[in-house]
């Protein structure tokens, strides 16, 4: 299990135990985090699993695919440099301690 | 090896129960819940001798087979026919019936055309049409909701969203039914569907060309990708065809099933009226509960193993999405329609790289219809019996007599 911190827009921190090999989206949904909607279940079609990755952690993540890059144009909350789709973040040991911020809204 | 329904016969894998059932029996297609439950209870896979296929209906294995595109390919067809052995009835789909790396190219173009942003732009137009239609139906009193609402709405808004210059509602609905029935065995449903070919296929093919599309809409986005050199002209036409294949019958079914759920469970409709923020999760629950696409196949592209079951190269596996969506190990009280549930992970829209590329459009259409109903209607009641229409891949209503009432 890999510990990931999700910060709600109000500042509340939620720490989830994410399974290696799964996605951050799956871990958040399993933990009942409502700030991740994930309507498409991870098919990279809905952009409702949007997160802002803590700037210092960005380099831990592999680069986004062109498909993810395009889909990020459809997020409900403003897209930023550190925007990612949590369904595309694959959990591995290198992500221990990763911190992401949840957007104001997902749709 | 012998060929059966267009694929190789296979041996019964060790430890897999043989179940002498016909998943395409009209009675099962109309009322599948007992079949779903029995399929799950028998084990991770069953062998069905009538078609020499494997079938799975537990969430875990269904998800694994349906999403692992390396081991379980789509390029050999998502119906019973193996495209390595037989040519499909129409030139294959260049998105649904291909694997990576080819898939990634066409998928990106359609994902762009049907992105959440692109479909959000249609919201106002959809709402105007939905309000108009619901007002008419309120005025009318009792109505047949499959034709007068579930078909009427998508066939009004979809051609415009695509940018079709010409509309032919009948051909759009019939072509969808054909495409989905073609995924089954050579049964009466498939033969009847194929008989509609001469009246529908030429019109559909004709609409896919650039000259028949307006310069605004999903079609235009697709042809812009051709202009940019991402795909060629022929691929663009085929992608428009994909929209015309999968974009109407499915949403007709989604809208019909949503109405059926709300009429069947009035306490849930009441709850939704009291808290409209449940609208989107409510539609997800409709999808989970009714599974408009009840089953699609994959083909094992090599010898492999799933949950201890050895699966031979060339095996066709029927992935019963409807059964997986009612798996009691995945959902608590799965046979309960509960709009407060969070059914993320249902397989009604597929999962993984082939997960429905049109889902934003489907959601936008349903949202418009439901918003209008929540604003204008206080009660939805049956005025006769609802009847389900058998189709080899789609679980849809055939008749839905309803009345909308205001308090
Ligand atoms: C309630 C409505 C809908 C349902 C239940 C539904 C269901 C599905 C399912 C289960 C798949 C996965 C197929 C597979 O993995 O083999 C799929 C894929 C697909 N859907 Fe939908 N669909 C719906 C609406 C739409 C609409 C409105 C469109 C087009 C405008 C569409 C176009 C497609 C296409 C092109 C694919 C293939 C995607 C790929 O292979 O990458 N669908 N759909
Ligand atoms: S879950 Fe839909 S894009 Fe990530």
Coordinates of C-alpha atoms and ligand atoms in Angstrom, one line a residue:
Chain A
X1 CA 0.0 0.0 0.0
X2 CA 1.1 3.5 -0.9
X3 CA 0.0 6.5 1.2
X4 CA -1.4 9.4 -0.9
X5 CA -2.8 12.6 0.5
X6 CA -5.7 14.3 -1.1
X7 CA -6.5 17.9 -0.1
X8 CA -10.0 19.2 -0.4
X9 CA -10.6 22.8 -1.6
X10 CA -11.4 23.7 2.0
X11 CA -8.0 22.4 3.2
X12 CA -9.1 19.1 4.7
X13 CA -6.6 16.4 4.1
X14 CA -7.7 12.8 3.3
X15 CA -5.0 10.1 3.4
X16 CA -5.8 7.0 1.3
X17 CA -3.9 3.7 1.1
X18 CA -3.6 3.1 -2.6
X19 CA -3.0 -0.3 -4.1
X20 CA 0.1 -0.7 -6.2
X21 CA -0.7 -1.3 -9.9
X22 CA -4.1 0.4 -9.5
X23 CA -4.8 4.0 -10.3
X24 CA -5.1 7.0 -7.9
X25 CA -8.7 7.4 -9.1
X26 CA -9.5 3.8 -8.1
X27 CA -7.9 4.3 -4.7
X28 CA -9.9 7.5 -4.1
X29 CA -13.2 6.0 -5.2
X30 CA -12.6 3.0 -3.0
X31 CA -11.9 5.2 0.0
X32 CA -15.2 7.1 -0.7
X33 CA -13.6 10.4 -1.7
X34 CA -16.4 12.3 -3.3
X35 CA -14.2 15.0 -4.8
X36 CA -13.2 12.4 -7.4
X37 CA -16.3 11.6 -9.5
X38 CA -14.7 9.4 -12.2
X39 CA -17.9 8.9 -14.2
X40 CA -16.2 7.0 -17.0
X41 CA -14.5 4.6 -14.6
X42 CA -11.1 5.3 -16.0
X43 CA -11.6 5.2 -19.8
X44 CA -10.2 8.7 -20.1
X45 CA -13.4 10.1 -21.4
X46 CA -15.0 12.2 -18.7
X47 CA -12.4 14.4 -17.0
X48 CA -14.2 14.1 -13.7
X49 CA -11.2 12.7 -11.9
X50 CA -9.2 15.9 -12.2
X51 CA -6.5 16.7 -9.6
X52 CA -3.8 19.3 -9.1
X53 CA -0.5 17.6 -8.3
X54 CA 1.6 19.2 -5.6
X55 CA 4.3 21.0 -7.5
X56 CA 7.2 19.3 -5.7
X57 CA 5.8 15.9 -6.6
X58 CA 5.3 16.5 -10.3
X59 CA 8.6 15.0 -11.3
X60 CA 7.6 11.7 -9.6
X61 CA 5.0 11.2 -12.3
X62 CA 5.6 10.0 -15.8
X63 CA 4.6 12.5 -18.5
X64 CA 1.0 12.6 -19.6
X65 CA -0.1 11.0 -22.9
X66 CA -1.4 13.1 -25.7
X67 CA -4.9 11.8 -25.0
X68 CA -4.7 12.9 -21.4
X69 CA -3.4 16.2 -22.4
X70 CA -6.4 16.8 -24.7
X71 CA -8.9 15.5 -22.2
X72 CA -7.6 17.9 -19.6
X73 CA -9.0 20.7 -21.8
X74 CA -12.4 19.5 -20.7
X75 CA -12.1 19.8 -17.0
X76 CA -14.9 21.7 -15.1
X77 CA -12.4 23.6 -12.9
X78 CA -9.7 25.6 -14.5
X79 CA -6.8 23.7 -16.0
X80 CA -3.4 24.5 -14.6
X81 CA 0.2 23.4 -15.3
X82 CA -0.1 20.7 -12.6
X83 CA -3.5 19.4 -13.7
X84 CA -3.7 15.6 -14.2
X85 CA -6.4 13.0 -14.5
X86 CA -6.1 10.7 -11.5
X87 CA -7.3 7.7 -13.5
X88 CA -4.0 8.0 -15.5
X89 CA -1.8 8.1 -12.4
X90 CA -0.6 4.5 -11.8
X91 CA 0.3 3.7 -8.2
X92 CA 3.9 2.5 -7.6
X93 CA 6.2 2.7 -4.5
X94 CA 7.8 5.8 -5.9
X95 CA 4.6 7.7 -5.2
X96 CA 4.7 7.2 -1.4
X97 CA 3.7 10.5 0.2
X98 CA 2.3 12.0 -3.0
X99 CA 0.0 15.0 -2.4
X100 CA -2.7 16.1 -4.7
X101 CA -5.3 18.9 -4.5
X102 CA -8.9 18.3 -5.4
X103 CA -10.6 20.9 -7.7
X104 CA -13.7 23.0 -6.7
X105 CA -15.9 20.9 -9.0
X106 CA -15.7 18.0 -11.4
X107 CA -18.7 18.8 -13.5
Chain B
X1 CA -11.1 -27.7 -36.4
X2 CA -14.7 -27.2 -36.9
X3 CA -16.2 -23.7 -37.3
X4 CA -19.3 -22.7 -35.4
X5 CA -21.0 -19.3 -35.7
X6 CA -17.9 -18.1 -37.5
X7 CA -15.3 -19.1 -34.9
X8 CA -13.3 -22.2 -34.1
X9 CA -14.9 -24.8 -31.8
X10 CA -13.0 -25.1 -28.5
X11 CA -12.6 -27.8 -26.0
X12 CA -14.1 -27.4 -22.5
X13 CA -11.3 -26.0 -20.4
X14 CA -10.5 -28.0 -17.2
X15 CA -12.8 -27.3 -14.3
X16 CA -15.2 -25.1 -16.3
X17 CA -18.9 -26.1 -15.9
X18 CA -20.8 -26.9 -19.1
X19 CA -24.0 -25.0 -19.2
X20 CA -26.5 -25.9 -21.8
X21 CA -28.1 -22.5 -22.2
X22 CA -28.8 -20.2 -25.1
X23 CA -27.9 -16.6 -24.0
X24 CA -29.7 -15.4 -27.2
X25 CA -33.0 -17.1 -26.4
X26 CA -35.7 -14.5 -26.7
X27 CA -37.0 -15.1 -23.2
X28 CA -33.6 -14.6 -21.7
X29 CA -33.0 -11.5 -23.8
X30 CA -36.3 -10.0 -22.6
X31 CA -35.9 -10.9 -18.9
X32 CA -32.2 -11.7 -18.2
X33 CA -31.9 -11.4 -14.4
X34 CA -32.2 -15.1 -13.6
X35 CA -29.8 -16.0 -16.3
X36 CA -27.3 -13.3 -15.0
X37 CA -27.6 -14.8 -11.5
X38 CA -27.1 -18.4 -12.6
X39 CA -24.2 -17.5 -14.8
X40 CA -22.4 -15.8 -11.8
X41 CA -23.2 -18.7 -9.5
X42 CA -21.7 -21.3 -11.7
X43 CA -18.2 -20.0 -11.5
X44 CA -15.8 -17.4 -13.1
X45 CA -16.5 -19.0 -16.6
X46 CA -19.0 -21.4 -18.1
X47 CA -18.7 -23.3 -21.4
X48 CA -21.8 -22.9 -23.6
X49 CA -22.0 -25.9 -26.0
X50 CA -24.6 -24.5 -28.3
X51 CA -22.1 -21.9 -29.6
X52 CA -18.8 -23.4 -28.3
X53 CA -18.0 -20.2 -26.4
X54 CA -17.0 -19.3 -22.8
X55 CA -19.1 -16.8 -20.9
X56 CA -18.3 -14.8 -17.8
X57 CA -20.6 -12.7 -15.6
X58 CA -18.7 -12.0 -12.4
X59 CA -17.5 -8.5 -12.1
X60 CA -13.8 -9.4 -11.6
X61 CA -13.3 -11.7 -14.7
X62 CA -15.7 -9.7 -16.9
X63 CA -13.7 -6.6 -16.2
X64 CA -10.4 -8.4 -16.8
X65 CA -11.3 -9.9 -20.1
X66 CA -13.1 -6.9 -21.3
X67 CA -10.3 -4.5 -20.6
X68 CA -7.1 -6.5 -21.2
X69 CA -6.7 -5.7 -24.9
X70 CA -3.4 -7.4 -25.2
X71 CA -4.7 -10.9 -24.3
X72 CA -8.3 -10.4 -25.3
X73 CA -8.5 -8.6 -28.6
X74 CA -11.3 -6.7 -30.3
X75 CA -9.8 -6.9 -33.8
X76 CA -11.2 -10.5 -34.2
X77 CA -14.7 -9.1 -33.7
X78 CA -16.7 -8.3 -30.6
X79 CA -19.5 -10.7 -31.6
X80 CA -19.4 -14.4 -32.2
X81 CA -17.7 -14.2 -35.6
X82 CA -13.9 -14.4 -35.6
X83 CA -12.7 -11.9 -38.3
X84 CA -9.6 -14.1 -38.8
X85 CA -11.8 -16.7 -40.2
X86 CA -14.6 -14.8 -41.8
X87 CA -15.2 -11.4 -43.3
X88 CA -17.7 -9.4 -41.2
X89 CA -20.9 -8.3 -42.8
X90 CA -19.7 -4.7 -43.3
X91 CA -16.1 -3.3 -43.5
X92 CA -14.9 -3.5 -39.9
X93 CA -15.1 -0.6 -37.5
X94 CA -11.8 1.2 -37.3
X95 CA -12.3 2.0 -33.6
X96 CA -14.4 -0.7 -32.0
X97 CA -12.9 -3.6 -33.9
X98 CA -9.2 -2.7 -33.9
X99 CA -6.4 -3.0 -31.3
X100 CA -3.6 -0.7 -30.4
X101 CA -1.6 0.9 -31.9
X102 CA -4.1 1.6 -34.7
X103 CA -6.8 2.1 -32.1
X104 CA -5.1 5.0 -30.4
X105 CA -5.1 7.1 -33.5
X106 CA -8.8 6.8 -34.3
X107 CA -9.8 6.9 -30.6
X108 CA -8.1 10.2 -30.1
X109 CA -10.0 11.8 -32.9
X110 CA -13.4 10.6 -31.7
X111 CA -12.5 11.4 -28.1
X112 CA -11.9 14.9 -29.2
X113 CA -15.1 15.1 -31.3
X114 CA -17.1 13.8 -28.3
X115 CA -15.2 15.4 -25.4
X116 CA -17.0 16.6 -22.3
X117 CA -16.3 20.2 -23.6
X118 CA -17.7 19.5 -27.1
X119 CA -20.9 18.0 -25.7
X120 CA -21.3 20.7 -23.0
X121 CA -21.5 23.2 -25.9
X122 CA -24.8 21.4 -26.9
X123 CA -26.4 21.7 -23.5
X124 CA -28.6 24.7 -24.2
X125 CA -29.8 23.4 -27.5
X126 CA -30.6 20.0 -25.9
X127 CA -32.5 21.7 -23.1
X128 CA -34.7 23.7 -25.5
X129 CA -35.6 20.5 -27.4
X130 CA -36.2 18.5 -24.2
X131 CA -38.5 21.2 -22.7
X132 CA -40.5 21.4 -25.9
X133 CA -40.9 17.7 -26.1
X134 CA -41.9 17.2 -22.4
X135 CA -44.4 20.1 -22.7
X136 CA -46.0 18.3 -25.7
X137 CA -46.2 15.1 -23.8
X138 CA -47.7 16.7 -20.8
X139 CA -50.3 18.2 -23.0
X140 CA -51.0 14.9 -24.6
X141 CA -51.6 12.8 -21.6
X142 CA -50.9 9.2 -22.0
X143 CA -48.1 8.3 -24.6
X144 CA -45.9 5.5 -25.8
X145 CA -42.5 6.5 -24.4
X146 CA -40.2 4.4 -26.6
X147 CA -41.4 6.1 -29.9
X148 CA -42.6 9.4 -28.6
X149 CA -39.8 10.2 -26.2
X150 CA -36.9 7.8 -26.1
X151 CA -36.6 7.7 -30.0
X152 CA -38.0 11.2 -30.6
X153 CA -35.4 13.1 -28.6
X154 CA -32.1 11.5 -29.9
X155 CA -33.3 11.4 -33.5
X156 CA -34.1 15.1 -33.2
X157 CA -30.8 16.3 -31.5
X158 CA -28.3 13.7 -32.7
X159 CA -28.3 14.4 -36.5
X160 CA -27.8 18.1 -35.7
X161 CA -25.0 17.4 -33.3
X162 CA -23.2 15.3 -35.9
X163 CA -23.9 17.9 -38.6
X164 CA -26.0 15.7 -40.9
X165 CA -27.5 17.6 -43.7
X166 CA -30.3 15.1 -44.1
X167 CA -32.2 13.3 -41.3
X168 CA -33.8 9.9 -41.5
X169 CA -34.8 8.8 -38.1
X170 CA -36.0 5.4 -39.1
X171 CA -32.7 4.5 -40.8
X172 CA -30.7 5.7 -37.8
X173 CA -32.7 3.6 -35.3
X174 CA -32.7 0.6 -37.6
X175 CA -29.0 0.7 -38.5
X176 CA -28.2 0.7 -34.8
X177 CA -30.4 -2.4 -34.2
X178 CA -28.7 -4.1 -37.2
X179 CA -25.2 -3.4 -36.0
X180 CA -26.0 -4.8 -32.5
X181 CA -28.0 -7.8 -33.6
X182 CA -25.2 -8.7 -36.0
X183 CA -23.0 -9.5 -33.0
X184 CA -25.1 -12.5 -32.1
X185 CA -25.5 -15.9 -33.7
X186 CA -27.2 -16.6 -37.0
X187 CA -30.6 -16.5 -35.3
X188 CA -33.9 -15.0 -36.4
X189 CA -33.0 -11.6 -34.7
X190 CA -29.9 -11.4 -36.8
X191 CA -31.5 -12.5 -40.0
X192 CA -34.4 -10.0 -39.6
X193 CA -31.9 -7.3 -38.8
X194 CA -29.8 -8.1 -41.9
X195 CA -32.9 -8.0 -44.0
X196 CA -33.2 -4.2 -43.2
X197 CA -29.8 -3.7 -44.9
X198 CA -31.0 -2.6 -48.3
X199 CA -33.2 0.1 -46.9
X200 CA -30.8 1.5 -44.3
X201 CA -27.1 0.8 -45.2
X202 CA -27.0 2.9 -48.4
X203 CA -28.4 5.9 -46.7
X204 CA -26.0 5.6 -43.7
X205 CA -23.0 5.2 -46.0
X206 CA -24.0 8.2 -48.0
X207 CA -24.2 10.5 -45.0
X208 CA -20.7 9.7 -43.9
X209 CA -19.0 11.6 -46.7
X210 CA -17.7 15.1 -46.3
X211 CA -20.1 16.7 -48.8
X212 CA -23.1 15.5 -46.7
X213 CA -21.9 17.0 -43.5
X214 CA -22.2 20.6 -42.3
X215 CA -19.2 22.6 -41.3
X216 CA -20.2 22.4 -37.6
X217 CA -20.6 19.3 -35.5
X218 CA -18.9 16.1 -34.6
X219 CA -18.5 15.2 -38.3
X220 CA -16.7 18.5 -38.9
X221 CA -14.2 17.8 -36.1
X222 CA -13.5 14.4 -37.5
X223 CA -12.9 15.8 -41.0
X224 CA -10.7 18.5 -39.5
X225 CA -8.5 15.7 -38.2
X226 CA -8.3 14.4 -41.8
X227 CA -7.3 17.8 -43.0
X228 CA -4.6 17.9 -40.3
X229 CA -3.3 14.6 -41.6
X230 CA -4.0 12.6 -38.4
X231 CA -6.3 10.2 -40.3
X232 CA -7.2 10.0 -44.0
X233 CA -10.4 10.8 -45.8
X234 CA -11.6 7.2 -45.7
X235 CA -10.9 6.8 -42.0
X236 CA -12.9 10.0 -41.4
X237 CA -15.9 8.5 -43.2
X238 CA -15.6 5.3 -41.2
X239 CA -15.5 7.3 -37.9
X240 CA -18.6 9.1 -38.9
X241 CA -20.2 5.7 -39.6
X242 CA -19.2 4.7 -36.0
X243 CA -21.2 7.6 -34.7
X244 CA -24.2 6.7 -36.8
X245 CA -23.9 3.0 -35.7
X246 CA -23.5 3.5 -32.0
X247 CA -24.9 6.9 -31.3
X248 CA -28.7 6.5 -31.6
X249 CA -29.9 3.0 -30.5
X250 CA -27.8 3.3 -27.4
X251 CA -29.2 6.6 -26.2
X252 CA -32.7 5.6 -27.2
X253 CA -32.2 2.7 -24.8
X254 CA -30.6 4.8 -22.1
X255 CA -33.5 7.3 -22.1
X256 CA -36.1 4.6 -22.2
X257 CA -34.5 2.7 -19.4
X258 CA -34.2 5.8 -17.3
X259 CA -37.9 6.5 -17.7
X260 CA -38.7 2.9 -16.9
X261 CA -36.7 3.0 -13.7
X262 CA -38.3 6.2 -12.5
X263 CA -41.8 4.9 -13.3
X264 CA -41.0 1.6 -11.6
X265 CA -39.6 3.1 -8.4
X266 CA -41.6 6.2 -7.6
X267 CA -39.9 6.7 -4.3
X268 CA -36.6 7.1 -6.1
X269 CA -38.2 9.6 -8.5
X270 CA -39.5 11.6 -5.5
X271 CA -36.0 11.5 -4.0
X272 CA -34.6 12.8 -7.2
X273 CA -37.1 15.6 -7.4
X274 CA -36.2 16.6 -3.9
X275 CA -32.5 16.5 -4.6
X276 CA -31.7 17.2 -8.3
X277 CA -28.0 17.0 -7.6
X278 CA -28.5 13.3 -7.7
X279 CA -29.3 13.4 -11.4
X280 CA -26.0 12.3 -12.7
X281 CA -25.4 9.5 -10.2
X282 CA -29.0 8.5 -10.9
X283 CA -28.3 7.9 -14.5
X284 CA -25.2 5.9 -13.6
X285 CA -27.5 3.7 -11.5
X286 CA -29.9 3.4 -14.4
X287 CA -27.0 2.2 -16.5
X288 CA -25.8 -0.3 -13.9
X289 CA -29.3 -1.5 -13.1
X290 CA -30.4 -2.0 -16.7
X291 CA -27.2 -2.5 -18.7
X292 CA -28.3 -1.3 -22.1
X293 CA -25.4 -3.2 -23.7
X294 CA -25.9 -6.6 -22.1
X295 CA -23.0 -8.5 -23.7
X296 CA -20.1 -8.1 -26.1
X297 CA -17.4 -10.6 -26.9
X298 CA -13.6 -10.7 -26.9
X299 CA -11.3 -13.2 -28.6
X300 CA -8.3 -14.8 -26.8
X301 CA -5.3 -14.0 -29.0
X302 CA -3.1 -16.6 -27.4
X303 CA -3.3 -19.3 -24.8
X304 CA -3.8 -17.7 -21.5
X305 CA -5.3 -18.0 -18.0
X306 CA -7.8 -16.1 -16.0
X307 CA -8.7 -16.9 -12.4
X308 CA -7.1 -20.3 -12.8
X309 CA -9.0 -21.2 -15.9
X310 CA -6.9 -22.1 -19.0
X311 CA -8.2 -20.3 -22.1
X312 CA -7.1 -21.5 -25.5
X313 CA -6.1 -19.2 -28.4
X314 CA -9.1 -18.4 -30.5
X315 CA -11.7 -18.8 -27.8
X316 CA -14.6 -16.5 -28.0
X317 CA -15.6 -15.1 -24.6
X318 CA -19.0 -13.6 -24.0
X319 CA -18.6 -10.9 -21.5
X320 CA -22.0 -10.5 -19.9
X321 CA -21.9 -6.9 -18.7
X322 CA -25.4 -7.0 -17.3
X323 CA -24.5 -9.9 -15.0
X324 CA -21.3 -8.2 -13.8
X325 CA -23.3 -5.1 -13.0
X326 CA -25.5 -7.1 -10.7
X327 CA -22.6 -9.0 -9.0
X328 CA -23.3 -9.2 -5.3
X329 CA -19.6 -9.3 -4.5
X330 CA -19.2 -5.9 -6.2
X331 CA -22.4 -4.1 -5.1
X332 CA -24.4 -4.3 -2.0
X333 CA -28.0 -5.2 -2.6
X334 CA -27.4 -5.1 -6.4
X335 CA -31.0 -5.8 -7.3
X336 CA -32.1 -2.6 -5.7
X337 CA -32.4 0.5 -7.8
X338 CA -30.8 3.1 -5.5
X339 CA -30.0 6.5 -6.9
X340 CA -27.9 7.4 -3.8
X341 CA -25.4 4.6 -4.7
X342 CA -22.1 5.5 -6.3
X343 CA -21.9 3.0 -9.0
X344 CA -18.5 4.0 -10.4
X345 CA -16.9 0.9 -11.9
X346 CA -20.1 -0.4 -13.5
X347 CA -19.4 -1.9 -16.9
X348 CA -22.4 -0.6 -18.8
X349 CA -20.2 1.8 -20.8
X350 CA -17.4 -0.8 -21.0
X351 CA -14.0 -0.1 -19.4
X352 CA -10.4 0.5 -20.4
X353 CA -9.3 1.6 -23.9
X354 CA -12.5 0.8 -25.7
X355 CA -14.8 2.3 -22.9
X356 CA -17.6 4.2 -24.6
X357 CA -16.3 7.2 -26.5
X358 CA -19.9 8.6 -26.8
X359 CA -20.7 8.5 -23.1
X360 CA -20.5 12.3 -22.7
X361 CA -23.1 12.7 -25.5
X362 CA -25.3 10.0 -23.9
X363 CA -25.1 11.7 -20.5
X364 CA -25.8 15.2 -22.0
X365 CA -28.9 13.9 -23.8
X366 CA -30.2 12.1 -20.7
X367 CA -29.4 15.1 -18.5
X368 CA -31.5 17.4 -20.7
X369 CA -34.5 15.0 -20.7
X370 CA -34.3 14.4 -16.9
X371 CA -33.8 18.1 -16.1
X372 CA -37.0 18.9 -18.0
X373 CA -38.9 16.1 -16.3
X374 CA -37.7 17.2 -12.9
X375 CA -38.9 20.7 -13.6
X376 CA -42.2 19.9 -15.1
X377 CA -43.4 16.5 -14.0
X378 CA -44.6 15.4 -10.6
X379 CA -45.5 11.8 -11.2
X380 CA -44.6 9.3 -13.9
X381 CA -47.0 6.4 -14.1
X382 CA -47.5 3.3 -16.3
X383 CA -50.7 3.2 -18.4
X384 CA -50.0 -0.3 -19.6
X385 CA -47.4 -3.0 -19.5
X386 CA -43.8 -2.3 -20.4
X387 CA -42.4 -4.8 -22.9
X388 CA -38.7 -5.4 -23.5
X389 CA -37.3 -5.9 -27.1
X390 CA -34.9 -8.8 -27.7
X391 CA -31.7 -7.9 -29.3
X392 CA -28.4 -9.9 -29.5
X393 CA -26.4 -7.2 -27.7
X394 CA -28.8 -4.5 -26.4
X395 CA -31.4 -4.8 -23.6
X396 CA -34.0 -2.2 -24.6
X397 CA -37.6 -1.4 -24.2
X398 CA -40.0 -2.1 -27.0
X399 CA -43.1 -0.6 -25.5
X400 CA -43.4 1.8 -22.6
X401 CA -46.9 3.3 -22.1
X402 CA -46.6 6.2 -19.7
X403 CA -48.4 9.3 -18.4
X404 CA -46.7 12.4 -17.0
X405 CA -48.7 14.0 -14.2
X406 CA -48.5 17.4 -12.5
X407 CA -49.6 17.7 -8.9
Ligands
LIG1 C1 -26.4 4.8 -23.0 C2 -25.7 4.9 -24.0 C3 -24.5 4.1 -24.4 C4 -24.1 2.9 -23.9 C5 -24.7 2.0 -22.8 C6 -22.9 2.5 -24.6 C7 -22.1 1.4 -24.4 C8 -20.9 1.1 -24.9 C9 -20.0 0.0 -24.6 C10 -20.3 -1.0 -23.5 C11 -18.9 0.1 -25.3 C12 -17.6 -0.8 -25.2 C13 -17.5 -1.7 -26.3 C14 -16.3 -2.6 -26.2 O1 -15.5 -2.4 -25.3 O2 -16.1 -3.5 -27.0 C15 -19.0 1.3 -26.1 C16 -18.1 1.7 -27.1 C17 -18.4 2.7 -28.0 N1 -19.4 3.6 -28.0 FE1 -21.0 3.6 -26.7 N2 -22.6 3.5 -25.6 C18 -23.6 4.4 -25.5 C19 -23.7 5.6 -26.2 C20 -22.9 5.9 -27.3 C21 -23.0 7.0 -28.1 C22 -24.0 8.1 -28.0 C23 -22.0 7.0 -29.1 C24 -21.7 7.9 -30.3 C25 -22.1 9.1 -30.4 C26 -21.3 5.8 -28.8 C27 -20.2 5.3 -29.6 C28 -19.3 4.3 -29.2 C29 -18.1 4.0 -29.9 C30 -17.6 4.6 -31.2 C31 -17.5 2.9 -29.2 C32 -16.2 2.2 -29.5 C33 -15.1 2.8 -28.7 C34 -13.8 2.2 -28.8 O3 -13.7 1.0 -29.3 O4 -12.7 2.8 -28.5 N3 -21.8 5.1 -27.7 N4 -20.2 1.9 -25.9
LIG2 S1 -12.2 8.6 -14.7 FE1 -13.0 9.5 -16.5 S2 -11.2 10.6 -17.3 FE2 -10.5 9.7 -15.5

